[in-house]
Amino acid sequence: MFNKLKFRLWHFIERFKFGRYLLRCWMRFKEQCWYLKSRLLASKLQSPVLDNRIDGGFLRLRITNRCNAKCRFCNFWNVLGKAPEADMPQKWMYDYCTALYDKIKCLILTSGETLIARDAFKFFSFISEQYPAVTIFTESNGIAFTRRWQELAADNLFMMHFSMNAVTEETYLKGVWQKGESGGSNAFRMTKQNVTDYCNLLHERNLDVFRPSLSMVINRDTCAEVQDFILMALKLKARNIWLFFDFYESDFNTGHFAVPELHNTLKTILKIERLLKDKVFFNFRLYLPLNILDGLQEETDAMDIDDLSNEFADILAAAGGRSVINEYLEREKIRKERGKKSFSFEEDFADTLHESAIAGKVCCPAPWKELDLQPDGNLKICGWHTRGINIKDFIKNDTIDWEKLLDHPHLRLMRQDVLCGNYDYCMECCPLNSKYKKIQDPLKYYLEKMGNINE
């Protein structure tokens, strides 16, 4: 109750210009207090448990904030992409970060549209040639994913993710592309063609298990197409299916949808999840109003599975013969044959959206296994953590001492906070953040069935 009242007061104050100024001052004050705390506690943050373990971890480079799409629910193309530091400096990518490439198992290239970053193809090729054991994961809208990109991705077992968002051009123009902006029809057709061509290329090479994951942002104008989107993804044999509810249409701190139609959409998704839970990795538990989830979850869990099978017979048929466990094992087999580093079952589906055992405690592994570097130099343990340090402060003699940087008191305090269950500086929408709600592990429907798969 207290948190709900606090959020409502916060949003009321935000309505006024002076109120927004006061909130910025308050947030800046809290941030400086946290940094001061890390310095004062530096001598007490020496436990080996707080050491960084980036070896075998994940490095996320946000190489550009620019984008060639104009989605109405995204601020990259019209805000972040126009910032002075929209692209990551080449020096960082080719020189400063090379000390990390040998340590990690996965390089996540993301943020805006990575394929249009400055000399993007050259950089992707550089990583593939110089660090062949590292798996590249990247997100794209698919518009620029032409044949040369498809060949490079297939040759090097990229983990591709495409934000397709719609099945029909009509829905794409109505619910995805920003109204009044040109180019939507052409973007939709190019995305659909490029993704289809890539899936066909992987099939020709017997690499179906490396087909891309697909995602959709659900809002008032696209929600009617959710079931068709899931069916399309299954027919394309998408590796994973991700659904996101439009953050800008609902205040998820209140725990309810602002758009009534989305209530029934969530109910449909929960039904389909029951049918796909051991066939295809299917996730939607981000940016989700949890107050209504529990009731709907209980309701759908009580439904007869045969009735659901009849209601969604086409979806069940499209997923026929698939198994998340078998596909994971096949990917691991191919990775081993190609000299790639191994992934655990959990890591294969999500880099950090699951809990791990750290020093005998189960918590989010991001502070130990992940680094997130933005174009302006801000370095975080996770994109959803609100504290960070800037690598510009650690550039000495044209190089970076990563051991010193990763041992900085700020980062050690972040690890201690999470280890102690303190998620004050993590975003509330993260399903692993237990401050405002019970933990919702996105993999629970799969892990509880799989047992000790990694042994």
Tab-separated table of C-alpha atoms in Angstrom:
chain	number	residue	atom	x	y	z
A	1	MET	CA	0.000	0.000	0.000
A	2	PHE	CA	2.818	2.417	0.892
A	3	ASN	CA	4.612	1.812	-2.419
A	4	LYS	CA	1.406	2.364	-4.374
A	5	LEU	CA	0.780	5.689	-2.616
A	6	LYS	CA	4.405	6.702	-3.185
A	7	PHE	CA	4.126	6.015	-6.914
A	8	ARG	CA	0.888	7.969	-7.218
A	9	LEU	CA	2.411	10.938	-5.407
A	10	TRP	CA	5.484	10.746	-7.640
A	11	HIS	CA	3.387	10.818	-10.823
A	12	PHE	CA	1.271	13.696	-9.464
A	13	ILE	CA	4.400	15.787	-8.808
A	14	GLU	CA	5.708	14.936	-12.305
A	15	ARG	CA	2.759	16.793	-13.842
A	16	PHE	CA	4.298	20.147	-12.885
A	17	LYS	CA	7.483	21.699	-14.289
A	18	PHE	CA	8.797	22.706	-10.859
A	19	GLY	CA	7.835	19.286	-9.544
A	20	ARG	CA	9.933	17.585	-12.216
A	21	TYR	CA	12.854	19.826	-11.268
A	22	LEU	CA	12.510	18.842	-7.602
A	23	LEU	CA	12.362	15.158	-8.506
A	24	ARG	CA	15.540	15.454	-10.596
A	25	CYS	CA	17.294	17.150	-7.677
A	26	TRP	CA	16.098	14.427	-5.319
A	27	MET	CA	17.285	11.656	-7.607
A	28	ARG	CA	20.656	13.364	-8.050
A	29	PHE	CA	20.996	13.707	-4.275
A	30	LYS	CA	20.208	10.021	-3.730
A	31	GLU	CA	22.672	9.051	-6.442
A	32	GLN	CA	25.489	11.062	-4.854
A	33	CYS	CA	24.673	9.583	-1.436
A	34	TRP	CA	24.968	6.103	-2.904
A	35	TYR	CA	28.340	6.902	-4.500
A	36	LEU	CA	29.557	8.379	-1.203
A	37	LYS	CA	28.407	5.233	0.594
A	38	SER	CA	30.456	3.031	-1.756
A	39	ARG	CA	33.583	5.096	-1.063
A	40	LEU	CA	33.077	5.077	2.699
A	41	LEU	CA	32.502	1.311	2.716
A	42	ALA	CA	35.346	0.502	0.316
A	43	SER	CA	37.439	-1.139	3.027
A	44	LYS	CA	34.511	-3.362	4.018
A	45	LEU	CA	33.761	-4.528	0.478
A	46	GLN	CA	36.774	-6.797	0.140
A	47	SER	CA	35.098	-10.196	0.329
A	48	PRO	CA	36.125	-12.455	-2.615
A	49	VAL	CA	32.417	-13.078	-3.142
A	50	LEU	CA	32.170	-9.517	-4.453
A	51	ASP	CA	34.897	-10.036	-7.052
A	52	ASN	CA	33.796	-9.734	-10.671
A	53	ARG	CA	33.335	-13.014	-12.549
A	54	ILE	CA	32.977	-11.746	-16.090
A	55	ASP	CA	34.854	-14.851	-17.304
A	56	GLY	CA	32.265	-16.857	-19.190
A	57	GLY	CA	29.831	-13.970	-18.890
A	58	PHE	CA	28.054	-11.473	-21.112
A	59	LEU	CA	29.171	-8.109	-22.460
A	60	ARG	CA	26.466	-5.840	-23.817
A	61	LEU	CA	27.714	-3.089	-26.119
A	62	ARG	CA	25.117	-0.506	-27.052
A	63	ILE	CA	26.976	0.444	-30.213
A	64	THR	CA	24.401	2.925	-31.522
A	65	ASN	CA	21.261	4.726	-30.425
A	66	ARG	CA	20.282	5.511	-34.019
A	67	CYS	CA	17.484	3.601	-35.715
A	68	ASN	CA	16.036	3.314	-39.214
A	69	ALA	CA	12.525	2.539	-37.956
A	70	LYS	CA	9.996	4.932	-36.455
A	71	CYS	CA	8.039	2.845	-33.987
A	72	ARG	CA	5.573	4.828	-31.930
A	73	PHE	CA	6.458	3.028	-28.676
A	74	CYS	CA	10.228	3.623	-28.928
A	75	ASN	CA	12.228	6.782	-28.262
A	76	PHE	CA	15.480	5.805	-29.995
A	77	TRP	CA	14.704	7.156	-33.450
A	78	ASN	CA	13.400	10.542	-32.309
A	79	VAL	CA	15.279	11.200	-29.030
A	80	LEU	CA	18.329	9.080	-28.187
A	81	GLY	CA	19.373	8.629	-31.800
A	82	LYS	CA	19.725	12.383	-32.200
A	83	ALA	CA	22.010	12.789	-29.192
A	84	PRO	CA	25.652	13.878	-29.763
A	85	GLU	CA	26.914	10.526	-28.469
A	86	ALA	CA	24.569	8.338	-30.501
A	87	ASP	CA	27.358	6.002	-31.714
A	88	MET	CA	29.959	4.235	-29.591
A	89	PRO	CA	33.509	5.360	-30.452
A	90	GLN	CA	35.348	2.861	-32.651
A	91	LYS	CA	38.365	3.097	-30.344
A	92	TRP	CA	36.388	1.535	-27.527
A	93	MET	CA	35.074	-1.303	-29.679
A	94	TYR	CA	38.366	-2.242	-31.357
A	95	ASP	CA	40.885	-1.383	-28.618
A	96	TYR	CA	39.588	-0.762	-25.118
A	97	CYS	CA	37.106	-3.648	-24.989
A	98	THR	CA	39.331	-6.295	-26.591
A	99	ALA	CA	40.620	-7.322	-23.155
A	100	LEU	CA	37.087	-8.505	-22.386
A	101	TYR	CA	36.301	-10.384	-25.597
A	102	ASP	CA	38.471	-13.373	-24.718
A	103	LYS	CA	36.796	-13.681	-21.314
A	104	ILE	CA	33.131	-13.614	-22.295
A	105	LYS	CA	30.993	-16.261	-23.969
A	106	CYS	CA	28.479	-13.878	-25.522
A	107	LEU	CA	28.731	-10.382	-26.986
A	108	ILE	CA	25.332	-8.698	-26.997
A	109	LEU	CA	25.162	-5.911	-29.571
A	110	THR	CA	22.053	-3.865	-29.038
A	111	SER	CA	20.360	-0.528	-28.239
A	112	GLY	CA	19.159	1.196	-31.450
A	113	GLU	CA	19.366	-0.598	-34.817
A	114	THR	CA	22.778	-2.241	-34.572
A	115	LEU	CA	22.975	-3.056	-38.280
A	116	ILE	CA	23.154	0.636	-39.204
A	117	ALA	CA	25.839	1.561	-36.673
A	118	ARG	CA	28.987	3.090	-38.159
A	119	ASP	CA	30.907	0.306	-39.979
A	120	ALA	CA	28.668	-2.261	-38.283
A	121	PHE	CA	29.308	-5.070	-40.780
A	122	LYS	CA	33.052	-4.584	-40.382
A	123	PHE	CA	32.803	-4.837	-36.592
A	124	PHE	CA	30.571	-7.924	-36.633
A	125	SER	CA	33.030	-9.539	-39.047
A	126	PHE	CA	35.965	-8.531	-36.844
A	127	ILE	CA	34.485	-10.262	-33.789
A	128	SER	CA	33.555	-13.348	-35.823
A	129	GLU	CA	37.078	-13.691	-37.244
A	130	GLN	CA	39.184	-12.697	-34.238
A	131	TYR	CA	37.039	-14.214	-31.457
A	132	PRO	CA	35.305	-17.212	-33.048
A	133	ALA	CA	34.523	-18.841	-29.682
A	134	VAL	CA	32.290	-15.894	-28.743
A	135	THR	CA	28.626	-15.996	-29.724
A	136	ILE	CA	27.162	-12.760	-31.052
A	137	PHE	CA	23.631	-11.939	-30.009
A	138	THR	CA	21.966	-8.961	-31.620
A	139	GLU	CA	18.526	-7.392	-31.885
A	140	SER	CA	17.207	-5.870	-35.100
A	141	ASN	CA	14.032	-4.683	-36.748
A	142	GLY	CA	15.136	-6.645	-39.834
A	143	ILE	CA	14.911	-3.786	-42.318
A	144	ALA	CA	18.651	-3.758	-43.070
A	145	PHE	CA	19.175	-7.513	-42.605
A	146	THR	CA	20.044	-8.138	-46.247
A	147	ARG	CA	21.706	-11.187	-47.803
A	148	ARG	CA	25.266	-10.354	-46.719
A	149	TRP	CA	24.112	-10.026	-43.106
A	150	GLN	CA	22.173	-13.266	-43.380
A	151	GLU	CA	25.265	-15.094	-44.642
A	152	LEU	CA	27.467	-13.651	-41.884
A	153	ALA	CA	24.932	-14.572	-39.188
A	154	ALA	CA	24.468	-18.125	-40.469
A	155	ASP	CA	28.212	-18.683	-40.913
A	156	ASN	CA	28.921	-17.694	-37.315
A	157	LEU	CA	25.853	-19.005	-35.465
A	158	PHE	CA	24.568	-15.592	-34.415
A	159	MET	CA	21.693	-15.562	-31.937
A	160	MET	CA	19.375	-13.217	-33.838
A	161	HIS	CA	16.302	-11.485	-32.488
A	162	PHE	CA	13.857	-9.564	-34.657
A	163	SER	CA	11.213	-7.106	-33.471
A	164	MET	CA	8.521	-7.802	-36.062
A	165	ASN	CA	5.547	-6.554	-34.003
A	166	ALA	CA	2.792	-7.336	-36.502
A	167	VAL	CA	1.495	-9.918	-38.964
A	168	THR	CA	-0.271	-7.625	-41.424
A	169	GLU	CA	0.784	-4.346	-42.981
A	170	GLU	CA	-2.457	-2.739	-41.858
A	171	THR	CA	-1.758	-3.470	-38.184
A	172	TYR	CA	1.886	-2.435	-38.573
A	173	LEU	CA	0.903	0.988	-39.910
A	174	LYS	CA	-1.842	1.434	-37.329
A	175	GLY	CA	-0.163	0.142	-34.192
A	176	VAL	CA	3.603	0.116	-34.769
A	177	TRP	CA	4.791	2.841	-37.142
A	178	GLN	CA	4.552	6.414	-35.871
A	179	LYS	CA	1.552	8.146	-37.440
A	180	GLY	CA	2.508	10.879	-39.895
A	181	GLU	CA	5.918	9.359	-40.630
A	182	SER	CA	6.642	7.926	-44.087
A	183	GLY	CA	8.276	4.609	-44.939
A	184	GLY	CA	6.153	2.241	-42.851
A	185	SER	CA	4.853	0.037	-45.661
A	186	ASN	CA	8.285	-0.491	-47.166
A	187	ALA	CA	9.811	-1.196	-43.730
A	188	PHE	CA	7.188	-3.851	-42.979
A	189	ARG	CA	7.669	-5.634	-46.302
A	190	MET	CA	11.474	-5.600	-46.029
A	191	THR	CA	11.405	-6.931	-42.464
A	192	LYS	CA	9.085	-9.790	-43.303
A	193	GLN	CA	11.026	-10.742	-46.445
A	194	ASN	CA	14.440	-10.601	-44.777
A	195	VAL	CA	13.362	-12.684	-41.789
A	196	THR	CA	11.738	-15.266	-44.045
A	197	ASP	CA	14.817	-15.437	-46.293
A	198	TYR	CA	17.062	-15.918	-43.265
A	199	CYS	CA	14.915	-18.753	-41.910
A	200	ASN	CA	15.080	-20.440	-45.310
A	201	LEU	CA	18.872	-20.042	-45.411
A	202	LEU	CA	19.247	-21.663	-41.987
A	203	HIS	CA	16.992	-24.515	-43.086
A	204	GLU	CA	19.161	-25.110	-46.150
A	205	ARG	CA	22.193	-25.385	-43.849
A	206	ASN	CA	20.501	-27.706	-41.333
A	207	LEU	CA	20.654	-24.976	-38.705
A	208	ASP	CA	16.954	-24.714	-37.886
A	209	VAL	CA	17.677	-24.641	-34.139
A	210	PHE	CA	19.456	-21.307	-34.682
A	211	ARG	CA	16.434	-19.643	-36.215
A	212	PRO	CA	15.803	-16.171	-34.804
A	213	SER	CA	13.591	-15.292	-31.879
A	214	LEU	CA	10.710	-12.937	-32.695
A	215	SER	CA	8.965	-10.324	-30.592
A	216	MET	CA	5.873	-8.178	-30.610
A	217	VAL	CA	4.932	-5.051	-28.663
A	218	ILE	CA	1.274	-5.267	-27.684
A	219	ASN	CA	-0.893	-2.164	-27.520
A	220	ARG	CA	-4.526	-1.201	-28.109
A	221	ASP	CA	-4.023	-1.314	-31.886
A	222	THR	CA	-2.058	-4.578	-32.149
A	223	CYS	CA	-3.594	-6.736	-29.412
A	224	ALA	CA	-6.176	-8.288	-31.734
A	225	GLU	CA	-3.316	-9.805	-33.763
A	226	VAL	CA	-1.438	-11.485	-30.893
A	227	GLN	CA	-2.747	-14.980	-31.590
A	228	ASP	CA	-1.927	-14.650	-35.289
A	229	PHE	CA	1.558	-13.377	-34.428
A	230	ILE	CA	2.270	-16.408	-32.262
A	231	LEU	CA	1.047	-18.679	-35.061
A	232	MET	CA	3.248	-16.888	-37.612
A	233	ALA	CA	6.285	-17.205	-35.326
A	234	LEU	CA	5.642	-20.926	-34.885
A	235	LYS	CA	5.303	-21.470	-38.637
A	236	LEU	CA	8.659	-19.731	-39.072
A	237	LYS	CA	9.976	-22.077	-36.340
A	238	ALA	CA	11.170	-19.104	-34.292
A	239	ARG	CA	13.641	-20.093	-31.594
A	240	ASN	CA	11.823	-18.040	-28.929
A	241	ILE	CA	8.722	-15.853	-28.850
A	242	TRP	CA	8.776	-12.656	-26.763
A	243	LEU	CA	5.741	-10.461	-26.101
A	244	PHE	CA	5.975	-7.021	-24.508
A	245	PHE	CA	3.073	-4.872	-23.375
A	246	ASP	CA	3.465	-1.256	-24.492
A	247	PHE	CA	5.048	0.571	-21.577
A	248	TYR	CA	3.639	3.921	-22.662
A	249	GLU	CA	0.014	2.818	-22.595
A	250	SER	CA	-0.131	1.653	-18.985
A	251	ASP	CA	1.228	2.709	-15.639
A	252	PHE	CA	2.390	-0.675	-14.430
A	253	ASN	CA	3.134	0.670	-10.969
A	254	THR	CA	-0.632	0.663	-10.349
A	255	GLY	CA	-0.732	-3.008	-11.221
A	256	HIS	CA	-3.442	-2.726	-13.871
A	257	PHE	CA	-3.758	-2.157	-17.601
A	258	ALA	CA	-4.934	1.288	-18.667
A	259	VAL	CA	-6.343	-0.300	-21.831
A	260	PRO	CA	-9.194	-2.700	-20.927
A	261	GLU	CA	-8.738	-4.849	-24.066
A	262	LEU	CA	-5.318	-5.957	-22.875
A	263	HIS	CA	-6.873	-7.855	-19.968
A	264	ASN	CA	-8.388	-10.406	-22.354
A	265	THR	CA	-5.193	-10.435	-24.398
A	266	LEU	CA	-3.201	-11.460	-21.324
A	267	LYS	CA	-5.708	-14.200	-20.593
A	268	THR	CA	-5.269	-15.562	-24.135
A	269	ILE	CA	-1.494	-15.475	-23.752
A	270	LEU	CA	-1.652	-17.392	-20.455
A	271	LYS	CA	-3.719	-20.088	-22.133
A	272	ILE	CA	-1.261	-20.441	-24.996
A	273	GLU	CA	1.665	-20.503	-22.563
A	274	ARG	CA	0.267	-23.666	-20.990
A	275	LEU	CA	0.273	-25.372	-24.383
A	276	LEU	CA	3.769	-24.222	-25.404
A	277	LYS	CA	5.578	-24.438	-22.070
A	278	ASP	CA	7.785	-27.415	-22.952
A	279	LYS	CA	7.755	-26.948	-26.721
A	280	VAL	CA	8.882	-23.363	-27.398
A	281	PHE	CA	10.357	-20.741	-25.065
A	282	PHE	CA	7.530	-18.236	-24.797
A	283	ASN	CA	7.953	-15.214	-22.537
A	284	PHE	CA	5.850	-12.164	-21.763
A	285	ARG	CA	6.607	-11.538	-18.076
A	286	LEU	CA	8.260	-8.136	-18.441
A	287	TYR	CA	6.484	-4.799	-18.007
A	288	LEU	CA	3.502	-6.715	-16.723
A	289	PRO	CA	0.919	-5.474	-14.153
A	290	LEU	CA	1.236	-8.272	-11.623
A	291	ASN	CA	-1.905	-7.396	-9.642
A	292	ILE	CA	-4.074	-8.895	-12.352
A	293	LEU	CA	-1.631	-11.660	-13.313
A	294	ASP	CA	-2.125	-13.785	-10.210
A	295	GLY	CA	-5.897	-14.034	-10.621
A	296	LEU	CA	-5.689	-14.816	-14.326
A	297	GLN	CA	-2.872	-17.305	-13.745
A	298	GLU	CA	-4.955	-19.198	-11.195
A	299	GLU	CA	-7.943	-19.165	-13.537
A	300	THR	CA	-6.064	-20.466	-16.585
A	301	ASP	CA	-4.121	-23.056	-14.581
A	302	ALA	CA	-7.463	-24.573	-13.572
A	303	MET	CA	-8.669	-24.892	-17.176
A	304	ASP	CA	-8.856	-28.321	-18.756
A	305	ILE	CA	-5.854	-28.858	-21.021
A	306	ASP	CA	-7.971	-30.714	-23.583
A	307	ASP	CA	-10.287	-27.719	-23.874
A	308	LEU	CA	-7.296	-25.455	-24.450
A	309	SER	CA	-5.897	-27.865	-27.041
A	310	ASN	CA	-9.162	-27.664	-28.969
A	311	GLU	CA	-9.395	-23.873	-28.661
A	312	PHE	CA	-5.871	-23.376	-30.009
A	313	ALA	CA	-5.554	-26.428	-32.232
A	314	ASP	CA	-3.770	-24.499	-34.997
A	315	ILE	CA	-1.113	-23.191	-32.603
A	316	LEU	CA	-0.613	-26.613	-31.052
A	317	ALA	CA	-0.238	-28.147	-34.519
A	318	ALA	CA	2.330	-25.499	-35.563
A	319	ALA	CA	4.410	-26.372	-32.480
A	320	GLY	CA	4.104	-30.095	-33.097
A	321	GLY	CA	7.259	-32.120	-32.581
A	322	ARG	CA	9.194	-29.280	-30.974
A	323	SER	CA	10.969	-29.487	-27.621
A	324	VAL	CA	12.870	-26.727	-25.809
A	325	ILE	CA	15.170	-29.297	-24.286
A	326	ASN	CA	16.021	-31.082	-27.535
A	327	GLU	CA	16.596	-27.830	-29.408
A	328	TYR	CA	18.895	-26.559	-26.664
A	329	LEU	CA	20.929	-29.777	-26.747
A	330	GLU	CA	21.194	-29.580	-30.527
A	331	ARG	CA	22.438	-25.974	-30.360
A	332	GLU	CA	25.033	-26.994	-27.788
A	333	LYS	CA	26.185	-29.862	-29.992
A	334	ILE	CA	26.650	-27.559	-32.986
A	335	ARG	CA	28.368	-24.888	-30.877
A	336	LYS	CA	30.855	-27.470	-29.637
A	337	GLU	CA	31.536	-28.659	-33.186
A	338	ARG	CA	32.151	-25.054	-34.277
A	339	GLY	CA	34.401	-24.187	-31.308
A	340	LYS	CA	31.901	-21.920	-29.568
A	341	LYS	CA	31.760	-21.562	-25.784
A	342	SER	CA	29.021	-23.494	-24.046
A	343	PHE	CA	25.772	-22.044	-22.679
A	344	SER	CA	23.781	-23.341	-19.748
A	345	PHE	CA	20.132	-24.092	-20.426
A	346	GLU	CA	19.084	-20.864	-18.690
A	347	GLU	CA	21.662	-18.720	-20.496
A	348	ASP	CA	20.581	-20.108	-23.844
A	349	PHE	CA	17.205	-18.422	-23.463
A	350	ALA	CA	18.034	-15.308	-21.444
A	351	ASP	CA	21.382	-13.885	-20.366
A	352	THR	CA	20.332	-12.795	-16.886
A	353	LEU	CA	16.550	-13.077	-16.524
A	354	HIS	CA	16.936	-16.018	-14.181
A	355	GLU	CA	18.395	-16.594	-10.734
A	356	SER	CA	21.735	-18.253	-9.986
A	357	ALA	CA	23.513	-19.470	-6.871
A	358	ILE	CA	26.115	-16.954	-5.659
A	359	ALA	CA	27.978	-17.806	-2.433
A	360	GLY	CA	25.160	-20.078	-1.342
A	361	LYS	CA	22.444	-17.512	-2.054
A	362	VAL	CA	20.051	-17.493	-4.981
A	363	CYS	CA	19.908	-14.094	-6.661
A	364	CYS	CA	20.252	-12.223	-9.939
A	365	PRO	CA	23.670	-13.064	-11.483
A	366	ALA	CA	23.986	-9.829	-13.510
A	367	PRO	CA	26.376	-8.008	-11.114
A	368	TRP	CA	28.891	-10.833	-11.532
A	369	LYS	CA	28.290	-12.078	-15.074
A	370	GLU	CA	27.291	-9.056	-17.135
A	371	LEU	CA	28.561	-5.627	-18.168
A	372	ASP	CA	26.489	-3.073	-20.061
A	373	LEU	CA	28.370	-0.277	-21.870
A	374	GLN	CA	26.513	2.624	-23.443
A	375	PRO	CA	27.700	5.009	-26.210
A	376	ASP	CA	28.348	7.821	-23.715
A	377	GLY	CA	30.688	5.610	-21.664
A	378	ASN	CA	28.272	4.796	-18.866
A	379	LEU	CA	28.956	1.262	-17.627
A	380	LYS	CA	26.382	-0.700	-15.636
A	381	ILE	CA	26.003	-4.241	-14.350
A	382	CYS	CA	22.696	-4.394	-16.209
A	383	GLY	CA	20.697	-2.095	-18.445
A	384	TRP	CA	17.954	-2.070	-15.816
A	385	HIS	CA	20.198	-0.924	-12.978
A	386	THR	CA	20.096	2.801	-12.286
A	387	ARG	CA	23.674	3.197	-11.034
A	388	GLY	CA	26.875	3.061	-13.053
A	389	ILE	CA	30.375	4.376	-13.618
A	390	ASN	CA	31.868	5.955	-16.719
A	391	ILE	CA	34.801	4.290	-18.469
A	392	LYS	CA	36.079	7.718	-19.524
A	393	ASP	CA	37.246	8.146	-15.934
A	394	PHE	CA	39.437	5.047	-16.274
A	395	ILE	CA	41.183	5.779	-19.567
A	396	LYS	CA	44.860	6.286	-18.743
A	397	ASN	CA	47.692	6.360	-21.304
A	398	ASP	CA	45.211	5.433	-24.027
A	399	THR	CA	44.159	2.183	-22.332
A	400	ILE	CA	41.803	0.890	-19.628
A	401	ASP	CA	42.852	-1.167	-16.628
A	402	TRP	CA	39.803	-3.432	-16.544
A	403	GLU	CA	40.916	-5.267	-13.417
A	404	LYS	CA	40.978	-1.990	-11.531
A	405	LEU	CA	37.714	-0.815	-13.054
A	406	LEU	CA	35.833	-4.032	-12.273
A	407	ASP	CA	37.173	-3.933	-8.719
A	408	HIS	CA	35.856	-0.398	-8.146
A	409	PRO	CA	33.889	0.112	-4.900
A	410	HIS	CA	30.815	1.260	-6.863
A	411	LEU	CA	30.583	-2.102	-8.643
A	412	ARG	CA	31.412	-4.077	-5.502
A	413	LEU	CA	28.608	-2.292	-3.644
A	414	MET	CA	26.188	-3.153	-6.464
A	415	ARG	CA	27.088	-6.821	-6.017
A	416	GLN	CA	26.683	-6.651	-2.267
A	417	ASP	CA	23.296	-4.949	-2.604
A	418	VAL	CA	21.942	-7.713	-4.836
A	419	LEU	CA	23.524	-10.465	-2.744
A	420	CYS	CA	21.749	-9.055	0.321
A	421	GLY	CA	18.433	-8.798	-1.525
A	422	ASN	CA	18.592	-5.024	-1.866
A	423	TYR	CA	17.076	-4.138	-5.267
A	424	ASP	CA	16.516	-0.441	-4.487
A	425	TYR	CA	18.476	0.632	-7.555
A	426	CYS	CA	17.000	-1.873	-9.984
A	427	MET	CA	14.019	-1.030	-12.150
A	428	GLU	CA	10.704	-2.133	-10.672
A	429	CYS	CA	9.655	-3.842	-13.903
A	430	CYS	CA	12.398	-6.478	-13.676
A	431	PRO	CA	10.801	-9.846	-12.837
A	432	LEU	CA	13.707	-10.634	-10.487
A	433	ASN	CA	13.263	-7.461	-8.450
A	434	SER	CA	11.723	-8.602	-5.172
A	435	LYS	CA	11.391	-5.136	-3.621
A	436	TYR	CA	7.938	-4.354	-4.968
A	437	LYS	CA	6.556	-7.798	-5.761
A	438	LYS	CA	7.281	-11.468	-5.516
A	439	ILE	CA	9.881	-12.745	-7.965
A	440	GLN	CA	8.488	-13.938	-11.283
A	441	ASP	CA	11.126	-16.192	-12.822
A	442	PRO	CA	10.506	-16.092	-16.605
A	443	LEU	CA	11.920	-19.618	-16.966
A	444	LYS	CA	9.966	-21.308	-14.202
A	445	TYR	CA	7.618	-23.182	-16.546
A	446	TYR	CA	10.613	-24.751	-18.237
A	447	LEU	CA	13.100	-25.241	-15.420
A	448	GLU	CA	10.699	-27.042	-13.112
A	449	LYS	CA	10.304	-29.730	-15.760
A	450	MET	CA	13.931	-30.016	-16.832
A	451	GLY	CA	15.693	-30.960	-13.602
A	452	ASN	CA	19.496	-31.003	-13.638
A	453	ILE	CA	19.864	-30.474	-17.354
A	454	ASN	CA	23.329	-28.908	-17.054
A	455	GLU	CA	24.894	-31.816	-15.220
